[in-house]
Amino acid sequence: MNRKLLKLEHLLRLHTVCRQLRSLSQEGLLSRWKPGFSLASPVWAEQLCARPWQTDMLIGVALQQHRLFVTKKEKKPSRSQLSPVKSKRDVEVWVGMTVEELAKAMAKDVDYIYEALLNTAIDIDSLEANSHLEEVWIKEVIKKAGMKLKWSKLKQEKVRENKDAVRRPQADPALLTPRSPVVTIMGHVDHGKTTLLDKLRKTQVAAMEVGGITQHIGAFLVSLPSGEKITFLDTPGHAAFSAMRARGAQVTDIVVLVVAADDGVMKQTVESIQHAKEAQVPIILAINKCDKTAADPEKVKKELLAYDVVCEDYGGDVQAVHVSALQGDNLMALAEATIALAEMLELKADFTGPVEGTVIESFTDKGRGPVTTAIIQRGTLRKGSILVAGKSWAKVRLMFDENGQTLNEAYPSMPVGIIGWRDLPSAGDEILEVESEPRAREVVEWRKTEQKEEKGKDDLKIMEEMRKEHQEEHRKARAKYGSLHWKKRSYMKYLERKEQRPLKPKEKAERDSNVLPLIIKGDVDGSVETILNLLDTYDASHECELELVHFGLGDISENDVNFAETFDGVIYGFNVDAGKAIQQSAAQKGVKIKLHRIIYHLIEDLQEELSSRLPHRLEEYPIGEAYILATFAVTEGKRKVPVAGCRVQKGQLEKQKKFKLIRNGQVIWKGSLTSLKHHKDDVSVIKTGMDCGLTLDEEKVEFKVGDEIVCYEENEVPAKTSWDPGF
């Protein structure tokens, strides 16, 4: 614009100069042509002479107008450029963002958020920089700031792609192939389940079980003389292993319910029936120990009627087989009943395509690493297959059966041990085959992210609840002090701060003694799961808090000892070992290591450890009892002292011991005696049948005829935890 203006100005000045030169040349010619000539019209001459400066003035005015016009013209787009600055700024927010996050998103400081929330229902005093804000307060702050709300978190969640691995659609029934049945043996502890399976397999599993009870879930393939094969799952019958029994019922086709003929229906029998019904699995009743003299199979059948288990003898559809696992009687009849029921169910599976299965048990082997026992439900498992289970994956390096023999392939209904897991999956996890290792990593990463987000949401809810509780407490505290004078309010706050003083070393030791940190190690995932389920039943935190510091699989390690030393905890191991070096290290660091092979022994030990951390309680031991036969008062100086005339009915009264006064079964006084007399003599002991007069250390207590006086002593006895795990 400046260059165009300058060019125009030069052109105008050039035009003016030309006009002036022309005017001057005309004047010169006139003067030479008529020297004496005077202009006839002075006005014309004046205009002629005035033309140069008037022309300059006109040029200046024209240039000024042109500059103003061009400047206004160029200012117009600048107004349109400034208009977007006045528009509302977008602020990206999400649910549950903190005060600090909101301030950062708005490019403000935290104090601005506090100021925006003044005179609202929210309690400003309870807000911290990391406090989470509800949606209504986020909107309120952005509205007051004159900004525009934009939800960003929700949009991201909607477009997120699901990268999880899932089961295949059901195959065409015409392409399915018959498979062997999977049978779970269930029942009460010590009713002979493992012995029954031993006879079918011709093995001695029961003899190898610690304590004579099954504490793991076992999977076995049994070949019958007729050529049929049955996969048996042997589940624990002890009350502690409820989760294992439920898992066995979920992966099975048939449940064989074992009930002892001499014992009848027990608690775990009922629980096994419930698991079978929840899984919608048919039941075959095996009445065991029929060789005993006290056996009563009919009684068992009648007891089962109460739980909707109706045998064929009573018009139902449940087959009942009388067996003796110890003697091996009638076991083939049980096997035939199982095969007959399997044929009726028409069990079939797809032997092709990617593998699908379920983890029955998992553990860590010293030489082979993470190992799982699984049941294949679809497809054929081969060496080199890429599997995903839970948040772990595997490239199958080795497969073996229950006898340790190497397998090349595993078909549906087969139990198989799998080696090659990167991490240890949990019992009950679903096994799915994927096409490659990158795909397996992708699935595991997606599942871990999903779990992390779910945990974050749960934590957010908990934090929000805690924040609301804190706000409510703060509101109550303000209401409590609201009507008080400032001096009284300051004094009460001082007293509260005094009560919240730092604990002295002795007080801190007493507090820490009421906390028991635990480190749990087990041989297999199911064992640890069982122990953790039992710990979930702990309901005596008011006596002693139970704090689970760490749990895992495998033998006791130096890391476990360091954990226990740091938290002053105890290490409990189930079916695991602790090397000599580990035990020496634990002894030097003052760490207790307690190893057990039987589940209820571990729980009993834990109960004793909890009890040892409780303060001793006082127990009253009565020494003598007396009844008041008369009441009167004696004068001592200027006061009257009430006296009770008593007769000892049992034991003896000793003046140095403690006493209590009982009226109508209620204790109305406890304390000591100031005097004990027989007739007029002061005595220290009054025996059975003797009369006495006594006064108490509290004169305001009123005696009545018929009241009971009990002499007793207090002894400290070890307290016992009230926690009952249920067995």
XYZ file of C-alpha atoms in Angstrom:
727
model
C 0.000 0.000 0.000
C 2.840 2.424 0.849
C 4.519 1.891 -2.503
C 1.280 2.567 -4.440
C 0.651 5.725 -2.405
C 4.166 7.010 -3.013
C 3.851 6.381 -6.765
C 0.543 8.281 -6.896
C 2.070 11.187 -4.995
C 4.979 11.419 -7.475
C 2.594 11.417 -10.445
C 0.518 14.231 -8.967
C 3.590 16.344 -8.212
C 4.916 15.793 -11.764
C 1.574 16.943 -13.163
C 1.694 20.057 -10.958
C 5.261 20.937 -12.013
C 4.226 20.703 -15.669
C 1.296 23.043 -15.083
C 3.559 25.527 -13.319
C 6.157 25.483 -16.129
C 3.429 26.074 -18.690
C 2.089 29.017 -16.687
C 5.556 30.556 -16.340
C 6.253 30.242 -20.068
C 2.996 31.995 -20.899
C 3.797 34.897 -18.565
C 7.269 35.303 -20.136
C 5.860 35.485 -23.666
C 3.292 38.110 -22.689
C 5.917 40.306 -21.091
C 8.121 40.204 -24.158
C 5.274 40.568 -26.636
C 3.560 43.619 -24.972
C 5.911 45.210 -22.499
C 3.555 47.968 -21.469
C 0.536 45.855 -21.456
C -1.432 45.535 -18.179
C -3.839 42.770 -17.525
C -7.405 43.783 -18.078
C -8.817 41.417 -15.518
C -7.013 41.448 -12.189
C -9.167 38.559 -10.926
C -7.956 36.355 -13.684
C -4.402 37.364 -12.942
C -4.899 36.653 -9.276
C -6.240 33.218 -10.042
C -3.386 32.563 -12.376
C -0.809 33.615 -9.845
C -2.501 31.670 -7.082
C -2.755 28.421 -9.010
C 0.582 26.887 -7.941
C 0.020 26.952 -4.156
C -3.671 26.103 -4.549
C -2.655 23.136 -6.610
C -0.274 21.996 -3.845
C -3.076 22.330 -1.315
C -5.453 20.284 -3.476
C -2.802 17.633 -3.963
C -2.241 17.461 -0.168
C -5.946 17.124 0.528
C -6.293 14.442 -2.165
C -3.371 12.514 -0.775
C -4.750 12.781 2.780
C -8.161 11.510 1.658
C -6.549 8.703 -0.316
C -4.456 7.662 2.699
C -7.537 7.647 4.954
C -9.514 5.629 2.398
C -6.762 3.043 1.946
C -6.144 2.775 5.719
C -9.832 2.157 6.417
C -9.933 -0.390 3.642
C -6.984 -2.274 5.130
C -8.403 -2.127 8.665
C -11.513 -4.091 7.680
C -9.859 -7.530 7.386
C -7.989 -6.935 10.659
C -11.355 -6.772 12.454
C -12.320 -10.162 11.031
C -8.964 -11.564 12.153
C -9.511 -10.416 15.737
C -13.004 -11.889 16.008
C -11.928 -15.545 16.626
C -9.962 -14.440 19.707
C -13.242 -13.500 21.362
C -14.757 -17.017 20.721
C -14.952 -19.593 23.557
C -11.934 -21.830 24.096
C -12.456 -25.625 24.124
C -11.344 -27.431 27.288
C -10.928 -31.195 27.148
C -12.185 -32.843 30.338
C -12.985 -36.357 31.513
C -14.935 -38.031 34.277
C -13.181 -37.995 37.643
C -10.442 -35.497 36.790
C -8.676 -33.851 39.718
C -8.497 -30.174 40.626
C -4.903 -30.002 39.391
C -5.770 -31.700 36.078
C -8.666 -29.314 35.473
C -6.470 -26.298 36.182
C -3.834 -27.591 33.753
C -6.447 -28.237 31.040
C -7.750 -24.658 31.447
C -4.215 -23.165 31.560
C -4.992 -21.725 34.999
C -3.587 -22.216 38.464
C -5.230 -24.293 41.185
C -6.355 -21.203 43.098
C -8.518 -20.209 40.131
C -10.455 -23.484 40.493
C -10.958 -22.846 44.214
C -12.221 -19.313 43.524
C -14.630 -20.581 40.866
C -16.110 -23.056 43.356
C -16.673 -20.472 46.088
C -20.304 -19.997 47.164
C -21.236 -23.466 45.856
C -22.417 -26.544 47.708
C -18.972 -28.169 47.527
C -16.760 -27.979 50.628
C -13.720 -25.946 49.562
C -11.790 -26.704 52.759
C -11.789 -30.429 52.008
C -10.526 -30.013 48.416
C -6.910 -30.851 47.660
C -4.994 -30.593 44.404
C -5.470 -34.343 43.851
C -9.157 -34.398 44.836
C -11.489 -35.771 42.184
C -14.281 -33.498 40.982
C -17.784 -34.559 40.075
C -19.191 -33.757 36.645
C -21.437 -30.968 37.960
C -18.477 -29.050 39.477
C -16.345 -29.444 36.346
C -19.166 -27.892 34.312
C -19.588 -25.104 36.880
C -15.902 -24.090 36.754
C -15.745 -24.070 32.939
C -19.011 -22.107 32.719
C -17.690 -19.405 35.054
C -14.459 -19.249 33.035
C -16.442 -18.603 29.839
C -14.956 -21.654 28.164
C -16.487 -24.525 26.211
C -16.709 -28.084 27.589
C -15.363 -30.973 25.523
C -15.486 -34.568 26.812
C -12.422 -36.400 25.514
C -12.210 -39.598 27.598
C -15.582 -40.951 26.551
C -14.830 -40.626 22.842
C -11.576 -42.540 23.219
C -13.347 -45.397 24.967
C -15.922 -45.692 22.192
C -13.393 -46.066 19.384
C -11.112 -48.457 21.246
C -10.748 -51.714 19.357
C -11.318 -55.028 21.114
C -8.171 -57.096 20.582
C -9.082 -60.014 22.855
C -9.077 -63.632 21.712
C -12.476 -65.362 21.796
C -13.887 -68.829 21.221
C -14.849 -69.884 17.714
C -18.504 -70.169 16.697
C -20.126 -73.559 17.190
C -19.166 -76.083 14.513
C -21.603 -77.865 12.219
C -23.049 -80.831 14.221
C -22.553 -83.073 11.181
C -18.776 -82.523 11.392
C -18.451 -83.415 15.113
C -16.747 -86.624 16.310
C -17.652 -88.698 19.417
C -15.387 -88.080 22.413
C -14.733 -89.635 25.827
C -16.697 -88.356 28.840
C -15.099 -86.148 31.496
C -16.235 -87.378 34.917
C -15.681 -85.533 38.195
C -15.653 -87.515 41.444
C -17.083 -85.420 44.276
C -18.185 -85.958 47.861
C -17.346 -85.453 51.524
C -13.821 -85.821 52.873
C -12.771 -89.401 53.766
C -15.695 -91.013 51.939
C -13.303 -92.955 49.668
C -13.172 -90.932 46.436
C -9.440 -91.323 45.778
C -9.460 -94.978 46.809
C -12.260 -95.590 44.329
C -10.228 -93.963 41.578
C -7.139 -95.952 42.583
C -9.010 -99.205 42.070
C -10.184 -98.082 38.646
C -6.649 -97.023 37.646
C -4.887 -99.770 39.627
C -2.650 -97.196 41.311
C -1.916 -96.041 44.869
C -2.669 -92.301 44.753
C -4.442 -92.311 48.147
C -1.399 -93.789 49.871
C 0.724 -90.872 48.609
C -1.678 -88.155 49.815
C -0.459 -86.341 52.913
C -2.759 -87.033 55.850
C -4.797 -89.423 53.726
C -6.841 -86.593 52.173
C -6.810 -85.135 48.655
C -5.627 -81.512 48.619
C -5.279 -80.957 44.855
C -7.492 -81.492 41.853
C -6.165 -84.389 39.776
C -6.953 -85.356 36.170
C -6.547 -88.969 35.036
C -7.380 -90.929 31.866
C -8.710 -94.424 32.653
C -8.930 -97.126 29.985
C -11.597 -99.745 30.712
C -11.278 -103.431 29.676
C -14.046 -102.856 27.137
C -11.833 -100.295 25.350
C -13.715 -97.153 26.390
C -11.795 -94.292 27.944
C -12.978 -92.003 30.725
C -11.254 -88.862 31.988
C -11.659 -88.615 35.783
C -11.203 -85.456 37.833
C -10.553 -86.182 41.501
C -11.565 -83.171 43.603
C -10.750 -82.566 47.289
C -13.550 -83.269 49.735
C -12.262 -81.092 52.562
C -14.330 -78.025 53.433
C -11.448 -75.701 52.530
C -11.433 -76.727 48.861
C -14.872 -75.486 47.795
C -13.455 -73.462 44.871
C -11.702 -76.542 43.473
C -14.916 -78.576 43.594
C -16.819 -75.800 41.827
C -14.143 -75.635 39.110
C -14.284 -79.418 38.638
C -18.055 -79.282 38.166
C -17.782 -76.558 35.503
C -15.572 -78.568 33.099
C -17.201 -81.981 33.511
C -19.882 -83.971 31.701
C -20.920 -86.259 34.575
C -20.557 -86.032 38.370
C -20.029 -89.231 40.377
C -21.228 -88.403 43.893
C -19.502 -90.645 46.441
C -21.322 -91.096 49.771
C -20.167 -93.439 52.550
C -22.895 -95.944 53.440
C -21.970 -95.805 57.144
C -21.717 -92.005 57.343
C -24.544 -90.692 55.157
C -25.010 -87.233 53.706
C -22.531 -84.681 55.090
C -21.856 -80.971 54.584
C -19.525 -81.327 51.575
C -21.937 -83.872 50.046
C -24.626 -81.184 49.971
C -22.160 -78.645 48.594
C -21.148 -81.057 45.800
C -24.820 -81.510 44.853
C -25.205 -77.722 44.637
C -22.119 -77.407 42.390
C -23.460 -80.132 40.057
C -26.866 -78.447 39.816
C -25.370 -75.028 39.151
C -23.286 -76.509 36.320
C -26.356 -78.462 35.089
C -24.417 -81.743 35.115
C -26.117 -85.167 35.635
C -25.253 -87.170 38.766
C -24.423 -90.852 39.313
C -24.585 -91.936 42.963
C -21.798 -94.224 44.208
C -22.635 -95.522 47.703
C -19.230 -96.558 49.041
C -18.084 -98.680 52.016
C -20.967 -101.114 51.557
C -18.729 -103.879 52.961
C -18.912 -102.393 56.462
C -21.307 -103.827 59.032
C -22.760 -100.383 59.802
C -23.486 -99.692 56.116
C -27.042 -98.585 55.307
C -27.382 -97.693 51.579
C -31.152 -97.178 51.836
C -30.668 -94.563 54.509
C -28.325 -92.659 52.166
C -30.906 -92.703 49.348
C -33.620 -91.404 51.677
C -31.400 -88.609 52.998
C -30.641 -87.490 49.433
C -34.350 -87.038 48.717
C -34.238 -83.861 50.821
C -31.747 -82.391 48.296
C -33.746 -83.328 45.179
C -31.489 -86.269 44.301
C -33.998 -89.052 43.549
C -32.624 -92.505 42.751
C -34.191 -94.859 40.239
C -35.460 -97.062 43.105
C -37.646 -94.136 44.203
C -38.886 -93.191 40.728
C -36.117 -90.756 39.820
C -33.439 -90.712 37.106
C -30.276 -90.908 39.245
C -28.418 -94.229 38.960
C -27.255 -95.611 42.332
C -24.407 -98.150 42.445
C -23.379 -99.939 45.672
C -19.588 -100.260 45.726
C -16.664 -100.997 48.012
C -13.593 -99.103 46.865
C -11.371 -100.852 49.389
C -12.415 -104.356 48.280
C -12.937 -103.408 44.629
C -16.534 -104.674 44.655
C -18.928 -103.634 41.862
C -16.580 -101.051 40.313
C -17.220 -102.306 36.770
C -20.925 -101.696 37.293
C -20.082 -98.062 38.164
C -17.937 -97.739 35.014
C -20.698 -99.256 32.850
C -23.267 -96.866 34.337
C -20.951 -93.969 33.463
C -20.487 -95.161 29.855
C -24.243 -95.721 29.458
C -25.019 -92.183 30.642
C -22.302 -90.774 28.337
C -23.890 -92.538 25.346
C -27.258 -91.039 26.231
C -25.671 -87.569 26.355
C -24.150 -88.110 22.858
C -20.909 -86.348 23.705
C -19.129 -85.009 20.609
C -16.422 -82.465 19.829
C -14.617 -80.746 16.966
C -11.139 -82.267 16.616
C -10.011 -79.656 14.045
C -9.117 -75.987 14.174
C -7.593 -73.882 16.980
C -7.461 -75.442 20.435
C -9.860 -74.526 23.244
C -9.564 -75.827 26.792
C -9.534 -75.067 30.523
C -6.693 -74.895 33.069
C -7.397 -77.423 35.825
C -4.286 -76.775 37.909
C -1.052 -74.800 37.604
C 2.252 -74.898 39.455
C 5.939 -74.035 39.096
C 8.449 -76.855 38.604
C 12.104 -76.200 39.471
C 13.483 -77.706 36.285
C 10.631 -77.059 33.857
C 9.233 -73.684 34.939
C 5.487 -72.894 34.861
C 3.396 -76.039 34.254
C -0.370 -76.406 33.794
C -2.734 -79.354 33.830
C -5.509 -78.771 31.305
C -8.534 -80.429 29.733
C -8.742 -80.028 25.959
C -12.321 -79.253 24.880
C -11.911 -78.480 21.162
C -9.231 -78.887 18.506
C -6.013 -80.911 18.691
C -3.070 -79.607 20.713
C 0.388 -80.135 19.216
C 3.939 -79.151 20.047
C 4.665 -75.555 18.954
C 1.078 -74.341 19.342
C 0.694 -70.768 20.632
C -1.741 -70.607 23.553
C -3.261 -67.794 25.597
C -4.761 -68.271 29.074
C -5.746 -65.390 31.295
C -2.898 -62.869 31.265
C -0.193 -65.312 30.154
C 0.746 -67.109 26.947
C 2.794 -70.124 25.933
C 4.537 -71.746 23.025
C 4.079 -75.452 23.788
C 7.505 -77.042 24.307
C 6.381 -80.306 25.847
C 3.180 -82.213 26.646
C 2.810 -85.160 29.036
C 0.081 -87.315 30.600
C -0.657 -88.002 34.293
C 2.119 -90.627 34.370
C 4.752 -88.243 32.984
C 4.835 -89.860 29.540
C 5.495 -87.467 26.647
C 2.585 -86.816 24.280
C 2.735 -85.638 20.672
C -0.944 -84.709 20.419
C -3.818 -84.090 22.831
C -7.435 -84.476 21.727
C -10.733 -83.283 23.265
C -11.503 -84.778 26.720
C -7.806 -85.590 27.283
C -6.039 -84.321 30.414
C -2.590 -83.010 29.498
C 0.333 -81.290 31.180
C 1.660 -78.284 29.231
C 5.170 -76.787 29.482
C 6.218 -73.537 27.825
C 4.272 -70.821 29.633
C 5.898 -67.402 29.935
C 3.926 -66.719 33.137
C 1.806 -68.968 35.300
C -1.923 -68.848 34.435
C -4.547 -69.294 37.126
C -6.592 -72.439 37.637
C -9.909 -72.122 35.815
C -8.541 -69.839 33.057
C -9.772 -70.474 29.525
C -7.130 -71.699 27.054
C -7.345 -70.414 23.464
C -4.960 -71.031 20.569
C -3.856 -68.016 18.489
C -2.002 -67.797 15.192
C 1.328 -66.277 16.259
C 3.451 -65.037 19.137
C 2.846 -61.313 18.305
C -0.892 -62.001 18.392
C -0.513 -63.746 21.787
C 1.406 -60.767 23.181
C -1.248 -58.419 21.822
C -4.054 -60.378 23.530
C -2.207 -60.528 26.859
C -1.384 -56.819 26.718
C -5.003 -55.959 25.924
C -6.244 -58.042 28.867
C -3.741 -56.450 31.233
C -4.816 -52.996 30.075
C -8.473 -53.918 30.544
C -7.767 -55.165 34.063
C -5.805 -52.003 34.858
C -8.640 -49.779 33.641
C -11.224 -51.757 35.598
C -9.073 -51.491 38.692
C -8.721 -47.752 38.066
C -12.497 -47.361 37.871
C -12.963 -49.365 41.068
C -10.279 -47.319 42.827
C -11.953 -44.134 41.613
C -15.261 -45.220 43.115
C -13.576 -46.053 46.407
C -11.764 -42.717 46.442
C -15.009 -40.891 45.700
C -16.742 -42.679 48.570
C -13.867 -41.845 50.899
C -13.970 -38.210 49.762
C -17.685 -38.006 50.499
C -17.129 -39.568 53.923
C -14.367 -37.045 54.596
C -16.618 -34.181 53.501
C -19.401 -35.439 55.757
C -17.022 -35.685 58.715
C -15.727 -32.200 57.987
C -19.283 -30.846 57.742
C -20.196 -32.418 61.080
C -17.044 -31.004 62.669
C -17.901 -27.498 61.415
C -21.473 -27.855 62.666
C -20.103 -29.023 66.014
C -17.982 -25.888 66.447
C -20.313 -23.482 64.628
C -22.282 -22.291 67.668
C -19.292 -22.087 70.056
C -17.374 -18.992 71.068
C -14.005 -18.753 69.360
C -12.144 -19.282 72.648
C -14.124 -22.424 73.440
C -13.682 -23.634 69.857
C -9.905 -23.123 70.002
C -9.690 -24.967 73.317
C -11.641 -27.977 72.004
C -9.438 -28.166 68.888
C -6.380 -28.055 71.136
C -7.692 -31.030 73.112
C -8.307 -32.973 69.888
C -4.792 -32.278 68.647
C -3.457 -33.385 72.002
C -5.254 -36.723 71.640
C -3.723 -37.128 68.172
C -0.154 -36.771 69.433
C 2.532 -39.065 67.962
C 2.591 -42.485 69.564
C 5.298 -43.282 72.054
C 7.573 -46.261 71.249
C 5.727 -48.458 73.757
C 2.309 -47.479 72.364
C 3.531 -48.053 68.807
C 4.782 -51.525 69.753
C 1.377 -52.362 71.262
C -0.377 -51.166 68.099
C 1.952 -53.150 65.810
C 1.454 -56.276 67.901
C -2.203 -56.242 66.821
C -1.237 -56.669 63.138
C -0.106 -59.965 61.608
C 1.548 -59.560 58.172
C 1.494 -62.804 56.154
C 3.501 -64.232 53.260
C 1.780 -67.276 51.684
C 3.586 -69.745 49.407
C 1.978 -72.856 47.905
C 2.854 -75.674 45.542
C 0.036 -75.131 43.036
C -2.298 -72.288 42.131
C -5.335 -74.108 43.551
C -3.694 -74.473 46.974
C -2.883 -70.769 47.202
C -6.401 -69.962 45.989
C -7.851 -72.134 48.756
C -5.749 -70.472 51.462
C -6.656 -66.989 50.216
C -10.352 -67.937 50.197
C -10.008 -69.048 53.816
C -8.309 -65.756 54.713
C -11.277 -63.938 53.158
C -13.458 -65.456 55.899
C -11.395 -63.702 58.587
C -13.782 -61.589 60.653
C -11.767 -60.790 63.791
C -9.962 -57.629 62.653
C -11.150 -55.889 65.827
C -8.873 -58.281 67.733
C -5.902 -58.504 65.371
C -5.581 -57.258 61.796
C -4.539 -59.795 59.162
C -2.390 -58.208 56.452
C -1.495 -60.215 53.320
C 1.876 -58.860 52.186
C 2.683 -61.341 49.399
C 1.588 -64.682 47.977
C 2.946 -66.911 45.247
C 3.973 -70.369 44.096
C 7.167 -72.322 44.694
C 9.606 -72.880 47.539
C 10.463 -70.223 50.121
C 13.010 -67.778 48.671
C 15.352 -65.130 50.054
C 12.958 -62.495 48.693
C 10.164 -63.929 50.878
C 12.414 -63.718 53.933
C 13.259 -60.083 53.131
C 9.541 -59.294 52.783
C 8.832 -60.879 56.164
C 11.703 -59.003 57.818
C 10.562 -55.662 56.397
C 6.947 -56.080 57.515
C 7.685 -58.108 60.680
C 5.570 -60.916 59.223
C 5.325 -64.693 59.226
C 5.882 -66.992 56.223
C 3.440 -69.874 55.746
C 4.308 -72.555 53.206
C 1.932 -75.270 51.981
C 3.533 -78.332 50.372
C 6.716 -76.364 49.685
C 10.238 -76.470 51.117
C 12.720 -73.982 52.532
C 16.395 -74.720 51.916
C 18.926 -74.864 54.715
C 20.459 -71.530 53.663
C 17.011 -69.896 53.617
C 16.199 -71.211 57.102
C 19.527 -69.933 58.459
C 18.923 -66.515 56.901
C 15.424 -66.411 58.405
C 16.765 -67.355 61.839
C 19.359 -64.569 61.692
C 16.696 -62.023 60.722
C 14.170 -63.254 63.299
C 11.652 -64.392 60.674
C 9.302 -67.304 61.361
C 8.874 -69.910 58.600
C 6.021 -72.369 59.125
C 5.693 -75.262 56.680
C 2.663 -77.562 56.502
C 1.468 -80.464 54.367
C -2.156 -80.574 55.551
C -4.465 -77.632 55.028
C -6.253 -77.663 58.382
C -2.927 -77.903 60.255
C -1.863 -74.673 58.558
C -5.099 -72.936 59.561
C -4.805 -74.182 63.163
C -1.234 -72.835 63.302
C -2.446 -69.494 61.938
C -5.155 -69.347 64.616
C -2.518 -69.963 67.304
C -0.296 -67.217 65.864
C -3.218 -64.780 65.885
C -4.075 -65.736 69.457
C -0.472 -65.176 70.594
C -0.694 -61.550 69.448
C -3.798 -60.811 71.495
C -3.475 -59.279 74.980
C -4.059 -61.670 77.858
C -7.543 -61.597 79.296
C -8.507 -61.724 82.973
C -10.550 -64.667 84.193
C -12.355 -64.686 87.528
C -11.976 -67.733 89.760
C -14.471 -67.808 92.688
C -13.008 -68.550 96.117
C -16.050 -68.239 98.329
C -19.735 -67.246 98.407
C -21.786 -65.693 101.219
C -25.350 -64.390 101.583
C -26.430 -61.279 103.478
C -28.704 -62.185 106.398
C -28.932 -58.724 108.055
C -27.912 -55.128 107.501
C -27.044 -52.447 110.046
C -24.812 -49.407 110.437
C -21.975 -48.545 112.797
C -20.686 -45.094 113.749
C -17.098 -44.284 112.993
C -16.309 -40.766 114.101
C -18.975 -38.504 112.623
C -20.155 -40.838 109.864
C -22.248 -43.963 109.708
C -20.840 -46.947 107.837
C -23.194 -49.639 106.433
C -22.344 -53.192 107.532
C -23.551 -56.482 106.019
C -24.029 -59.477 108.295
C -23.242 -62.565 106.185
C -22.926 -66.332 106.410
C -20.428 -68.164 104.166
C -22.217 -70.834 102.133
C -19.345 -72.078 99.981
C -15.554 -71.855 100.084
C -14.082 -69.046 102.159
C -13.840 -65.248 102.182
C -10.317 -63.803 102.138
C -10.005 -60.121 102.972
C -7.051 -59.501 100.601
C -8.941 -60.814 97.564
C -11.485 -59.032 95.360
C -15.227 -59.057 95.996
C -18.433 -58.387 94.100
C -22.014 -57.790 95.222
C -24.738 -59.579 93.227
C -28.430 -58.732 93.411
C -31.031 -60.592 91.330
C -28.284 -62.002 89.142
C -26.815 -58.544 88.361
C -23.398 -57.363 89.587
C -23.940 -53.967 91.217
C -20.505 -53.494 92.775
C -16.914 -54.705 92.452
C -14.047 -53.807 94.730
C -12.359 -54.724 98.013
C -13.275 -54.856 101.697
C -12.277 -52.271 104.276
C -13.026 -54.587 107.207
C -13.916 -58.237 107.826
C -14.917 -59.259 111.373
C -16.001 -62.416 113.125
C -18.032 -61.236 116.125
C -15.822 -58.320 117.280
C -12.485 -59.634 116.051
C -10.806 -58.537 112.811
C -9.980 -61.591 110.746
C -8.443 -62.202 107.322
C -10.321 -65.418 106.448
C -13.889 -66.620 107.084
C -14.595 -70.269 106.265
C -17.745 -72.136 105.240
C -20.607 -72.001 107.787
C -19.199 -69.056 109.724
C -20.911 -65.692 110.236
C -19.167 -62.391 109.637
C -19.653 -58.680 109.243
C -18.026 -56.774 106.400
C -17.822 -53.252 105.012
C -16.996 -52.189 101.473
C -14.585 -49.601 100.101
C -17.570 -47.692 98.706
C -19.948 -46.370 101.370
C -22.741 -45.403 98.952
C -23.538 -49.050 98.166
C -26.735 -50.119 99.895
C -27.028 -53.681 101.228
C -30.220 -55.736 101.045
C -31.077 -59.004 102.734
C -30.625 -61.848 100.239
C -27.782 -60.217 98.294
C -24.855 -62.459 97.409
C -21.237 -61.628 98.212
C -18.654 -63.443 96.060
C -14.940 -63.534 96.836
C -12.776 -64.135 93.755
C -9.334 -63.702 92.282
C -8.312 -62.655 88.755
C -5.764 -64.588 86.720
C -4.341 -63.685 83.325
C -4.971 -66.343 80.680
C -3.960 -66.372 76.995
C -6.680 -65.029 74.711
C -7.967 -67.061 71.772
C -9.023 -65.603 68.443
C -12.723 -65.674 67.684
C -12.088 -66.436 63.985
C -13.728 -69.661 62.886
C -12.879 -70.698 59.288
C -15.758 -73.175 59.274
C -14.094 -76.549 59.815
